[in-house]
Coordinates of C-alpha atoms in Angstrom, one line a residue:
M1 CA 113.7 106.3 99.1
K2 CA 114.2 106.2 102.6
K3 CA 117.4 107.3 104.0
R4 CA 118.0 104.3 105.1
S5 CA 119.1 102.4 102.0
R6 CA 120.6 105.0 101.0
K7 CA 123.6 104.3 103.5
I8 CA 123.1 100.9 102.2
Y9 CA 123.6 101.3 98.8
L10 CA 126.5 103.7 99.3
L11 CA 127.9 101.1 101.1
A12 CA 128.2 99.4 97.8
F13 CA 131.3 101.6 97.1
V14 CA 133.9 100.4 100.1
L15 CA 135.4 98.0 97.9
I16 CA 135.5 97.7 94.0
V17 CA 138.3 95.8 93.3
I18 CA 138.1 93.5 96.1
L19 CA 137.4 90.4 94.0
V20 CA 136.1 86.8 92.9
G21 CA 136.8 85.0 90.0
Y22 CA 137.8 81.0 88.3
A23 CA 140.8 82.8 86.9
L24 CA 143.7 79.8 86.2
I25 CA 147.2 80.4 86.7
S26 CA 149.8 79.0 83.5
K27 CA 152.1 76.6 84.3
N28 CA 154.7 78.8 83.0
Q29 CA 154.2 81.6 84.9
R30 CA 157.7 83.2 85.9
H31 CA 158.6 83.4 89.5
S32 CA 158.5 86.6 90.7
K33 CA 161.4 87.0 93.3
T34 CA 161.3 89.2 96.3
Y35 CA 164.2 91.2 97.8
M36 CA 165.2 88.1 100.8
E37 CA 165.4 86.3 97.2
Q38 CA 168.4 84.1 98.5
E39 CA 167.4 83.6 101.5
R40 CA 164.2 82.6 99.9
E41 CA 165.3 80.1 97.9
E42 CA 167.9 78.4 100.8
N43 CA 165.3 77.5 102.7
F44 CA 161.7 77.2 101.0
S45 CA 161.7 74.4 99.9
E46 CA 162.3 72.6 102.8
V47 CA 159.4 74.6 104.8
K48 CA 157.6 74.6 101.8
F49 CA 157.2 70.7 101.7
S50 CA 157.8 70.7 106.3
E51 CA 156.5 67.2 107.6
K52 CA 155.9 69.4 110.5
D53 CA 153.2 71.5 109.6
I54 CA 149.8 70.2 110.9
S55 CA 146.2 70.8 109.7
E56 CA 144.3 73.2 110.9
T57 CA 140.9 71.0 111.1
K58 CA 143.6 70.0 113.3
M59 CA 144.8 73.0 115.5
Q60 CA 141.0 73.5 115.7
E61 CA 140.1 70.7 117.8
I62 CA 142.9 70.6 119.8
I63 CA 141.6 74.7 120.7
E64 CA 138.1 73.5 121.8
E65 CA 138.8 70.0 122.7
E66 CA 141.2 71.0 125.3
N67 CA 140.5 73.7 125.9
I68 CA 143.3 76.4 125.7
I69 CA 142.4 79.9 125.0
N70 CA 142.5 81.0 128.2
I71 CA 143.7 84.5 127.9
S72 CA 140.6 86.2 129.6
D73 CA 140.7 84.5 132.9
C74 CA 144.1 85.4 133.0
S75 CA 144.6 87.8 135.8
D76 CA 146.7 91.4 135.1
E77 CA 149.7 90.2 137.4
F78 CA 150.1 86.9 135.3
M79 CA 149.5 88.6 132.2
D80 CA 151.7 91.8 133.1
N81 CA 154.7 89.6 134.3
Y82 CA 153.9 87.6 130.5
F83 CA 155.4 91.4 129.1
E84 CA 157.2 92.4 131.4
E85 CA 159.8 89.1 130.9
M86 CA 159.0 90.0 126.7
E87 CA 160.6 92.8 127.4
A88 CA 163.4 92.4 129.6
F89 CA 164.6 89.3 127.0
N90 CA 164.2 91.9 123.6
E91 CA 165.6 94.6 125.7
K92 CA 168.5 92.1 126.4
L93 CA 168.5 90.5 122.9
S94 CA 168.9 94.3 121.5
K95 CA 172.5 94.7 122.5
E96 CA 173.5 91.9 120.4
D97 CA 174.8 91.8 116.7
E98 CA 172.1 90.8 114.4
K99 CA 173.1 87.4 113.9
T100 CA 173.8 86.5 117.8
Q101 CA 170.1 88.4 118.0
D102 CA 168.7 85.7 115.1
E103 CA 170.4 82.7 117.0
M104 CA 169.1 83.6 120.7
K105 CA 165.6 83.7 118.4
S106 CA 166.2 80.7 116.8
N107 CA 166.5 78.8 119.7
I108 CA 163.5 79.5 121.0
L109 CA 160.1 76.1 121.3
I110 CA 156.7 77.8 121.4
V111 CA 154.4 75.1 123.2
I112 CA 151.5 74.5 124.3
S113 CA 151.1 72.4 126.7
K114 CA 148.6 72.1 130.1
E115 CA 151.1 72.1 132.4
E116 CA 154.5 73.3 132.6
P117 CA 156.5 71.6 129.9
N118 CA 159.7 70.1 131.6
S119 CA 162.2 71.1 129.5
D120 CA 166.0 71.4 132.2
D121 CA 168.5 72.4 129.1
A122 CA 166.1 75.1 129.1
I123 CA 168.0 78.6 129.9
Q124 CA 164.3 80.9 130.7
I125 CA 160.9 79.6 130.4
I126 CA 158.5 82.6 129.6
K127 CA 154.8 81.8 130.1
A128 CA 152.2 83.0 127.9
P129 CA 148.1 83.3 128.1
N130 CA 146.6 80.1 126.1
N131 CA 148.7 77.8 127.7
T132 CA 151.4 79.2 126.0
Y133 CA 155.3 78.8 126.5
F134 CA 158.4 80.7 125.0
L135 CA 161.6 78.0 126.3
A136 CA 164.3 79.6 125.2
Y137 CA 167.7 77.5 124.6
E138 CA 171.3 79.0 124.4
T139 CA 172.8 76.2 121.3
K140 CA 170.1 75.1 118.1
E141 CA 171.3 71.6 119.3
Q142 CA 169.8 72.1 123.2
M143 CA 166.7 73.7 121.2
E144 CA 166.3 70.0 118.4
K145 CA 167.1 67.9 121.5
A146 CA 164.6 69.1 123.9
Q147 CA 161.8 69.2 120.8
E148 CA 162.5 65.8 119.9
K149 CA 162.4 64.8 123.8
L150 CA 159.2 67.8 124.3
A151 CA 157.1 65.9 121.0
K152 CA 157.2 62.7 122.9
D153 CA 155.4 64.3 125.8
D154 CA 152.1 62.9 125.7
N155 CA 151.0 66.3 127.7
I156 CA 152.7 68.6 125.2
L157 CA 149.8 69.8 122.6
S158 CA 151.9 70.8 120.3
V159 CA 155.2 72.6 119.4
D160 CA 156.8 75.4 117.4
N161 CA 159.6 76.4 115.8
N162 CA 159.7 80.2 116.5
V163 CA 159.8 80.8 112.9
V164 CA 160.8 83.6 110.8
Y165 CA 157.9 85.3 109.2
E166 CA 159.1 88.0 105.8
I167 CA 157.4 92.1 105.7
S168 CA 154.9 90.6 102.8
E169 CA 156.6 94.0 100.0
D170 CA 158.8 93.8 97.8
N171 CA 161.0 97.0 98.0
E172 CA 164.2 97.6 100.1
D173 CA 164.5 101.3 100.8
F174 CA 161.5 103.0 102.2
L175 CA 162.4 107.4 102.3
E176 CA 163.6 108.5 105.6
A177 CA 160.9 111.7 106.8
E178 CA 163.7 114.2 105.8
E179 CA 164.2 112.6 102.2
I180 CA 159.8 113.0 102.5
M181 CA 160.7 116.7 103.1
E182 CA 163.3 117.3 100.0
E183 CA 161.0 114.7 97.6
N184 CA 158.2 117.3 98.8
I185 CA 155.6 114.2 99.1
E186 CA 152.1 115.7 99.8
V187 CA 149.5 114.0 101.4
K188 CA 146.4 114.9 99.7
M189 CA 142.7 115.3 101.8
P190 CA 139.6 113.1 101.2
E191 CA 138.1 115.2 98.6
V192 CA 135.0 114.2 95.8
S193 CA 136.1 111.0 93.7
N194 CA 136.9 110.7 90.5
D195 CA 136.4 108.0 88.3
I196 CA 139.3 105.5 87.0
K197 CA 139.1 104.6 83.2
H198 CA 140.8 102.1 82.8
N199 CA 142.0 101.1 79.2
E200 CA 139.9 97.6 78.5
E201 CA 142.4 96.8 75.3
A202 CA 145.5 97.8 77.2
D203 CA 148.4 94.8 77.0
I204 CA 150.0 94.9 80.3
N205 CA 153.2 93.2 81.7
N206 CA 152.7 92.2 84.8
D207 CA 156.8 92.3 85.0
E208 CA 156.8 95.7 84.2
E209 CA 153.7 97.1 85.7
A210 CA 155.6 99.4 88.7
N211 CA 157.0 101.2 86.0
N212 CA 154.7 100.9 83.1
E213 CA 152.0 104.4 83.1
E214 CA 150.8 104.2 80.0
D215 CA 148.2 101.8 79.6
Y216 CA 146.3 103.5 81.6
V217 CA 144.8 106.9 82.1
E218 CA 143.4 108.0 85.0
V219 CA 142.0 111.7 86.4
Q220 CA 143.8 113.9 89.0
A221 CA 143.8 111.8 91.2
T222 CA 143.4 112.9 95.2
Y223 CA 144.9 110.3 97.2
N224 CA 148.1 108.7 97.4
S225 CA 147.7 105.4 97.1
W226 CA 145.5 104.6 93.9
G227 CA 143.8 102.3 95.6
V228 CA 141.6 104.2 96.9
Q229 CA 139.8 105.3 94.5
A230 CA 139.3 102.3 92.6
M231 CA 138.2 100.7 95.4
G232 CA 135.5 103.3 96.3
L233 CA 137.1 103.8 99.1
D234 CA 136.7 107.6 99.3
S235 CA 132.9 107.9 98.1
A236 CA 132.6 105.2 101.2
L237 CA 134.9 106.4 103.8
T238 CA 133.1 110.2 103.2
E239 CA 129.6 109.4 103.4
A240 CA 130.9 108.1 107.0
N241 CA 132.3 110.8 108.2
S242 CA 129.4 113.1 107.2
R243 CA 127.6 110.7 109.8
T244 CA 127.9 109.7 114.0
S245 CA 130.0 106.7 114.2
E246 CA 131.6 104.8 116.9
E247 CA 135.2 104.9 117.1
V248 CA 137.4 101.9 115.3
I249 CA 140.8 101.1 116.0
V250 CA 143.3 99.2 113.8
A251 CA 146.0 97.7 114.9
I252 CA 149.0 97.5 112.8
I253 CA 151.1 94.6 113.9
D254 CA 154.5 95.7 112.4
T255 CA 158.1 97.5 112.3
G256 CA 156.5 100.3 113.7
C257 CA 155.2 103.9 112.5
N258 CA 157.3 106.9 112.3
L259 CA 154.5 108.9 114.6
E260 CA 155.7 112.1 114.0
L261 CA 155.3 111.9 110.4
L262 CA 151.6 109.9 110.7
E263 CA 150.1 112.7 112.9
S264 CA 152.1 115.4 110.7
K265 CA 149.8 114.5 107.2
F266 CA 146.9 113.4 109.4
S267 CA 146.5 114.9 112.4
N268 CA 145.1 112.3 115.8
K269 CA 144.5 109.5 113.8
I270 CA 147.2 107.9 116.2
K271 CA 145.2 106.0 119.4
G272 CA 148.4 104.5 121.0
Y273 CA 151.6 102.6 120.2
H274 CA 153.8 99.4 122.1
D275 CA 156.5 98.7 121.1
V276 CA 157.5 94.6 121.8
T277 CA 160.9 94.7 120.9
E278 CA 161.5 97.1 123.9
G279 CA 163.8 99.8 121.8
E280 CA 164.6 103.2 124.0
E281 CA 162.7 105.1 121.3
F282 CA 160.0 104.3 119.2
L283 CA 161.2 104.6 115.4
D284 CA 160.6 101.9 112.3
E285 CA 163.6 101.8 111.4
V286 CA 161.9 99.6 107.9
G287 CA 159.6 102.2 107.0
H288 CA 157.7 100.1 106.5
G289 CA 154.9 99.5 109.1
T290 CA 155.0 103.7 108.3
H291 CA 154.0 103.0 104.6
I292 CA 151.3 100.7 105.3
A293 CA 149.6 102.8 108.6
G294 CA 149.8 106.1 106.4
T295 CA 148.0 104.4 102.7
I296 CA 144.9 102.9 106.2
A297 CA 145.0 106.9 107.2
E298 CA 143.9 108.1 104.0
A299 CA 141.7 105.5 103.3
T300 CA 139.0 105.7 106.8
P301 CA 136.8 108.3 108.2
K302 CA 137.7 110.2 111.4
N303 CA 136.3 107.7 113.6
V304 CA 138.8 105.2 112.2
K305 CA 142.2 105.3 114.8
I306 CA 145.4 103.7 114.3
Y307 CA 147.4 101.9 117.0
P308 CA 150.8 100.9 115.7
I309 CA 152.5 97.7 117.6
K310 CA 156.1 97.2 116.7
V311 CA 157.4 93.6 116.7
S312 CA 160.5 94.1 114.3
R313 CA 163.5 96.9 113.7
S314 CA 163.9 94.3 111.0
K315 CA 162.8 93.1 108.2
K316 CA 162.9 89.8 109.8
I317 CA 159.3 88.6 112.5
Y318 CA 159.5 86.1 115.3
N319 CA 156.8 84.3 115.9
T320 CA 157.0 85.5 119.9
D321 CA 157.2 88.7 118.8
I322 CA 154.1 88.2 116.7
I323 CA 151.8 86.6 119.0
T324 CA 153.1 88.4 121.9
G325 CA 152.0 91.6 120.0
I326 CA 148.3 89.9 119.6
N327 CA 147.9 89.3 123.3
Y328 CA 148.8 92.8 123.9
V329 CA 146.1 93.5 121.7
V330 CA 143.1 90.8 122.6
D331 CA 144.4 91.4 126.4
N332 CA 144.1 95.2 126.5
N333 CA 140.5 95.4 124.5
I334 CA 142.7 97.6 121.9
A335 CA 141.0 96.9 118.6
D336 CA 138.8 96.0 116.6
V337 CA 141.2 94.8 113.0
I338 CA 144.7 93.8 113.2
N339 CA 146.6 94.5 110.1
M340 CA 149.2 91.5 109.1
S341 CA 151.3 92.6 106.0
F342 CA 153.7 89.5 106.5
G343 CA 153.8 85.6 105.9
G344 CA 155.9 82.5 105.8
Y345 CA 155.4 78.8 104.4
S346 CA 154.7 77.4 108.2
T347 CA 151.2 76.4 109.9
S348 CA 152.6 77.2 113.9
Q349 CA 149.8 76.1 116.2
S350 CA 151.0 78.6 118.7
M351 CA 149.6 81.6 116.0
Y352 CA 146.7 80.3 115.4
T353 CA 145.3 80.1 119.0
A354 CA 146.7 84.0 119.1
I355 CA 144.8 84.6 116.1
T356 CA 141.6 82.5 117.5
A357 CA 141.5 84.4 120.5
A358 CA 141.2 87.1 119.1
K359 CA 138.8 86.6 116.5
N360 CA 136.6 85.1 119.6
K361 CA 136.4 88.8 121.0
N362 CA 135.5 89.4 117.6
I363 CA 138.6 91.4 116.6
I364 CA 138.9 90.7 112.4
S365 CA 142.0 89.7 111.1
V366 CA 143.7 90.4 107.9
A367 CA 146.7 89.2 106.2
A368 CA 149.0 89.9 103.4
A369 CA 149.3 86.6 100.4
G370 CA 152.2 86.7 100.0
N371 CA 155.0 88.0 97.2
D372 CA 156.7 84.6 95.7
N373 CA 154.0 84.1 93.3
V374 CA 153.4 80.6 94.5
S375 CA 150.4 78.6 94.6
T376 CA 151.8 77.0 98.3
N377 CA 149.7 78.6 101.4
C378 CA 151.4 81.4 103.5
Y379 CA 150.8 82.3 106.0
P380 CA 149.1 83.4 108.6
A381 CA 147.0 84.8 105.7
C382 CA 145.8 80.9 104.9
Y383 CA 144.3 80.0 108.1
D384 CA 140.5 80.3 108.1
N385 CA 140.1 82.6 110.9
T386 CA 142.0 85.4 108.6
I387 CA 141.0 87.1 105.4
S388 CA 143.9 87.0 102.6
V389 CA 144.8 89.5 100.4
S390 CA 146.7 89.3 97.0
A391 CA 146.9 92.1 95.5
C392 CA 146.3 93.8 91.5
T393 CA 147.5 95.8 89.8
K394 CA 145.8 99.5 88.2
A395 CA 145.0 97.0 84.9
L396 CA 143.4 94.9 87.8
E397 CA 144.8 92.1 87.0
K398 CA 147.4 89.7 89.4
S399 CA 150.7 91.4 89.9
S400 CA 153.5 89.5 89.1
F401 CA 154.0 89.0 92.7
S402 CA 151.7 88.1 94.4
N403 CA 150.7 84.7 95.4
Y404 CA 147.6 82.8 94.4
N405 CA 146.0 79.8 96.3
D406 CA 142.4 78.3 97.2
A407 CA 142.3 81.1 100.5
V408 CA 143.4 83.8 99.2
T409 CA 140.0 86.0 100.3
F410 CA 140.1 88.9 98.4
T411 CA 142.7 91.4 96.1
A412 CA 143.4 94.8 96.6
P413 CA 146.0 97.5 94.4
G414 CA 149.1 96.4 95.3
S415 CA 151.7 97.4 92.6
N416 CA 152.8 100.9 92.6
I417 CA 151.5 102.3 95.9
L418 CA 152.0 105.2 96.9
S419 CA 152.1 106.0 101.3
I420 CA 153.7 108.9 103.4
N421 CA 156.8 107.2 103.6
G422 CA 157.1 106.3 99.1
T423 CA 155.7 104.0 96.6
S424 CA 156.0 100.2 96.9
N425 CA 154.5 96.8 95.5
G426 CA 153.4 94.1 97.6
T427 CA 150.7 92.6 99.3
S428 CA 151.6 94.6 102.0
M429 CA 150.8 97.3 100.1
A430 CA 147.5 95.9 99.3
T431 CA 146.9 94.2 102.7
P432 CA 146.1 98.0 104.3
H433 CA 142.9 98.6 101.3
V434 CA 141.3 95.6 102.7
V435 CA 142.1 96.8 106.4
S436 CA 139.7 99.7 105.8
A437 CA 137.3 98.4 103.7
V438 CA 137.2 95.9 106.9
A439 CA 137.3 99.3 109.4
I440 CA 134.6 101.0 107.4
Y441 CA 132.0 98.5 108.0
K442 CA 132.8 97.7 111.6
S443 CA 131.5 102.2 111.5
Y444 CA 128.7 101.2 110.7
N445 CA 128.1 98.4 112.9
K446 CA 130.8 96.8 115.4
N447 CA 129.5 93.4 116.1
Y448 CA 130.0 92.6 112.1
T449 CA 132.0 89.5 112.8
L450 CA 135.1 88.2 110.4
E451 CA 132.1 86.0 108.3
N452 CA 129.4 88.8 108.5
V453 CA 132.9 91.6 106.9
I454 CA 133.5 88.7 104.6
E455 CA 129.6 88.4 103.1
A456 CA 129.2 92.1 102.8
L457 CA 132.4 93.3 101.1
K458 CA 131.6 89.9 98.9
A459 CA 128.2 91.5 97.6
N460 CA 129.8 94.6 97.1
C461 CA 132.7 94.3 94.9
I462 CA 133.5 93.3 91.6
D463 CA 134.3 90.0 90.4
L464 CA 137.6 89.6 88.4
G465 CA 138.7 86.7 86.1
D466 CA 135.9 84.5 85.1
E467 CA 132.9 84.2 87.0
G468 CA 133.0 82.8 91.0
K469 CA 135.7 82.2 93.1
D470 CA 139.2 81.7 91.6
K471 CA 142.9 81.5 93.1
N472 CA 144.1 84.6 92.2
F473 CA 141.9 87.2 92.9
G474 CA 139.3 85.0 95.5

């Protein structure tokens, strides 16, 4: 066998658990509630059937017909002013209490227009790339009045609310660095892969999946996340480490990262970092971004580096900060892959445009499908320019909390995932497993597009559920 053929066969190990199937969902499936259950119940029905949502076809038409993506043509001075204004705005907000911060963030409209919008009541207008403007108002009433007026302006292509997104995990607390030392969490470096053996006769109760350790048997793991071996990422990264590859960078748009902890466990993995929230120090007050970074660090070869982009200090992430994070990645040519482990139930022309601008530079976006055990489309995962990831258990069944719909591209391990700062559950935890697989493919060919990677992963995965594509597993 030729050496080249051997490498192609070895790539087949990259994804054993990312799937395709026609599994059906029972109509009486229980809704698995998340940590933000109360707030979700108050807002879910309203957002779910929002008449303001527009189709992806319409969003794509606006992008193509109006030629609104211009980030590559923006001058350095323009981009510097944009980032500086966002940093100053967020720095000012950081001095307020959380309630005031939320109110001020919520009183922002995101407008796409070929001309600067006319809004006399706006207390600040921040010019962003891609013909996008952030309009801040002092009160909700002023914002709603302006929104109604702007919607009637023929020069305005879209008006978005500054939607708040939630991080897609079902764990309230991550361990602090001191607790990690006390718990003696050990990160084991990659060794030769061992197969995970599943009990096919096991009757797994998804409602107890995080605590049920009796229905499957596995050999001694060499990784924190059981998903690394289950997906064959261990074999893939071992092969990738045996050859010289171009550097591949993964941007994690999230709550930041405990850089000291990550570096202590995986040296020379951090390429850089950026804080959209403009805090005094680059921290991870939530622990969510650190958990994701830990999974990617252990599941990727040495040529893959991590670049955390902090867009929130809490479990709430606002559209303006996400867009700014994506724009920072695109403008500075930082990454090849973006991890987005958050989601919400409203479409956004402005976010779709930012992700499309990233796609135009061959940056692949991967996002979490959501944790509400519903079939409603969750964004950005359900956009056609993004890979959508649902979650599965060690028994290779749908995680009880995982969303399911026609937009799901793949599934990956998301239940009971151990990382460098503790164990968590969620499609947030499934997403970095797929991101790692994408990064490994990019290691072989940096020119792989979103479509190339999806087809490659589909060709090298197990088909869970009934034959073909389904809502559970993609």
